[in-house]
mmCIF file of C-alpha atoms in Angstrom:
data_model
loop_
_atom_site.group_PDB
_atom_site.id
_atom_site.type_symbol
_atom_site.label_atom_id
_atom_site.label_comp_id
_atom_site.label_asym_id
_atom_site.label_seq_id
_atom_site.Cartn_x
_atom_site.Cartn_y
_atom_site.Cartn_z
ATOM 1 C CA UNK A 1 -100.424 -87.040 -11.497
ATOM 2 C CA UNK A 2 -96.730 -86.294 -11.787
ATOM 3 C CA UNK A 3 -95.194 -83.188 -13.295
ATOM 4 C CA UNK A 4 -94.265 -85.030 -16.495
ATOM 5 C CA UNK A 5 -97.888 -86.207 -16.871
ATOM 6 C CA UNK A 6 -99.123 -82.622 -16.528
ATOM 7 C CA UNK A 7 -96.624 -81.430 -19.133
ATOM 8 C CA UNK A 8 -97.794 -84.104 -21.571
ATOM 9 C CA UNK A 9 -101.489 -83.280 -21.226
ATOM 10 C CA UNK A 10 -101.152 -79.504 -21.076
ATOM 11 C CA UNK A 11 -100.368 -78.945 -24.794
ATOM 12 C CA UNK A 12 -103.368 -81.079 -25.785
ATOM 13 C CA UNK A 13 -105.600 -79.098 -23.466
ATOM 14 C CA UNK A 14 -104.360 -75.759 -24.811
ATOM 15 C CA UNK A 15 -104.757 -76.975 -28.368
ATOM 16 C CA UNK A 16 -108.405 -77.804 -27.649
ATOM 17 C CA UNK A 17 -108.898 -74.429 -25.972
ATOM 18 C CA UNK A 18 -107.450 -72.610 -28.979
ATOM 19 C CA UNK A 19 -109.633 -74.562 -31.420
ATOM 20 C CA UNK A 20 -112.779 -73.833 -29.425
ATOM 21 C CA UNK A 21 -111.831 -70.163 -28.999
ATOM 22 C CA UNK A 22 -111.349 -69.880 -32.754
ATOM 23 C CA UNK A 23 -114.746 -71.516 -33.305
ATOM 24 C CA UNK A 24 -116.431 -69.070 -30.930
ATOM 25 C CA UNK A 25 -114.695 -66.136 -32.627
ATOM 26 C CA UNK A 26 -115.829 -67.437 -35.988
ATOM 27 C CA UNK A 27 -119.421 -67.624 -34.740
ATOM 28 C CA UNK A 28 -119.239 -64.013 -33.576
ATOM 29 C CA UNK A 29 -117.762 -62.894 -36.885
ATOM 30 C CA UNK A 30 -120.461 -64.691 -38.878
ATOM 31 C CA UNK A 31 -123.240 -63.166 -36.770
ATOM 32 C CA UNK A 32 -121.706 -59.697 -36.888
ATOM 33 C CA UNK A 33 -121.041 -59.891 -40.618
ATOM 34 C CA UNK A 34 -124.505 -61.130 -41.480
ATOM 35 C CA UNK A 35 -126.111 -58.446 -39.295
ATOM 36 C CA UNK A 36 -123.969 -55.762 -40.940
ATOM 37 C CA UNK A 37 -124.744 -56.977 -44.457
ATOM 38 C CA UNK A 38 -128.438 -57.283 -43.642
ATOM 39 C CA UNK A 39 -128.593 -53.728 -42.312
ATOM 40 C CA UNK A 40 -126.665 -52.461 -45.330
ATOM 41 C CA UNK A 41 -128.970 -54.302 -47.741
ATOM 42 C CA UNK A 42 -132.058 -53.004 -45.937
ATOM 43 C CA UNK A 43 -130.747 -49.457 -46.188
ATOM 44 C CA UNK A 44 -130.025 -49.796 -49.914
ATOM 45 C CA UNK A 45 -133.252 -51.573 -50.882
ATOM 46 C CA UNK A 46 -135.626 -50.001 -48.351
ATOM 47 C CA UNK A 47 -136.779 -53.365 -47.003
ATOM 48 C CA UNK A 48 -136.135 -52.748 -43.314
ATOM 49 C CA UNK A 49 -136.049 -54.983 -41.240
ATOM 50 C CA UNK A 50 -136.621 -58.010 -43.497
ATOM 51 C CA UNK A 51 -133.215 -58.546 -45.115
ATOM 52 C CA UNK A 52 -131.540 -57.891 -41.778
ATOM 53 C CA UNK A 53 -133.661 -60.574 -40.109
ATOM 54 C CA UNK A 54 -133.228 -63.057 -42.963
ATOM 55 C CA UNK A 55 -129.449 -62.671 -43.104
ATOM 56 C CA UNK A 56 -129.121 -62.685 -39.318
ATOM 57 C CA UNK A 57 -131.161 -65.892 -39.086
ATOM 58 C CA UNK A 58 -129.138 -67.477 -41.887
ATOM 59 C CA UNK A 59 -125.889 -66.474 -40.173
ATOM 60 C CA UNK A 60 -127.149 -67.795 -36.839
ATOM 61 C CA UNK A 61 -128.111 -71.180 -38.279
ATOM 62 C CA UNK A 62 -124.953 -71.494 -40.376
ATOM 63 C CA UNK A 63 -122.678 -70.336 -37.578
ATOM 64 C CA UNK A 64 -124.112 -72.733 -35.030
ATOM 65 C CA UNK A 65 -124.059 -75.599 -37.527
ATOM 66 C CA UNK A 66 -120.350 -74.931 -38.087
ATOM 67 C CA UNK A 67 -119.765 -74.685 -34.325
ATOM 68 C CA UNK A 68 -121.476 -78.043 -33.796
ATOM 69 C CA UNK A 69 -119.339 -79.621 -36.523
ATOM 70 C CA UNK A 70 -116.176 -78.346 -34.830
ATOM 71 C CA UNK A 71 -117.363 -79.543 -31.421
ATOM 72 C CA UNK A 72 -118.170 -82.954 -32.863
ATOM 73 C CA UNK A 73 -114.741 -83.204 -34.481
ATOM 74 C CA UNK A 74 -112.751 -81.945 -31.485
ATOM 75 C CA UNK A 75 -115.032 -83.064 -28.665
ATOM 76 C CA UNK A 76 -113.936 -84.210 -25.245
ATOM 77 C CA UNK A 77 -113.905 -87.962 -25.892
ATOM 78 C CA UNK A 78 -111.159 -88.141 -28.490
ATOM 79 C CA UNK A 79 -107.619 -89.412 -28.311
ATOM 80 C CA UNK A 80 -105.400 -87.808 -30.939
ATOM 81 C CA UNK A 81 -103.240 -84.712 -30.467
ATOM 82 C CA UNK A 82 -105.846 -82.297 -31.808
ATOM 83 C CA UNK A 83 -108.525 -83.869 -29.671
ATOM 84 C CA UNK A 84 -110.570 -85.280 -32.539
ATOM 85 C CA UNK A 85 -110.750 -88.165 -34.908
ATOM 86 C CA UNK A 86 -109.082 -88.165 -38.294
ATOM 87 C CA UNK A 87 -112.252 -88.615 -40.319
ATOM 88 C CA UNK A 88 -113.622 -86.022 -42.661
ATOM 89 C CA UNK A 89 -116.841 -85.707 -40.654
ATOM 90 C CA UNK A 90 -119.019 -87.700 -43.059
ATOM 91 C CA UNK A 91 -120.978 -90.729 -41.931
#
């Protein structure tokens, strides 16, 4: 691979890395936020640990579903500049 080939593929690679890093950060924020809100709700309503567990599970499922959607859209087998297809994700 020549230097010009590396320069052409490098921005695409970094764009994919930044998208996946943002997705991972979003997953962490969703899990942290749902855990915080669950603990706060449990403290206010005296339902410990049930609301914490319900909200944490909901955040876990929703966060991973969103992560899978992002991975499907920007997965490794795509050809455009962002690394994914231009569809809206619906079948």
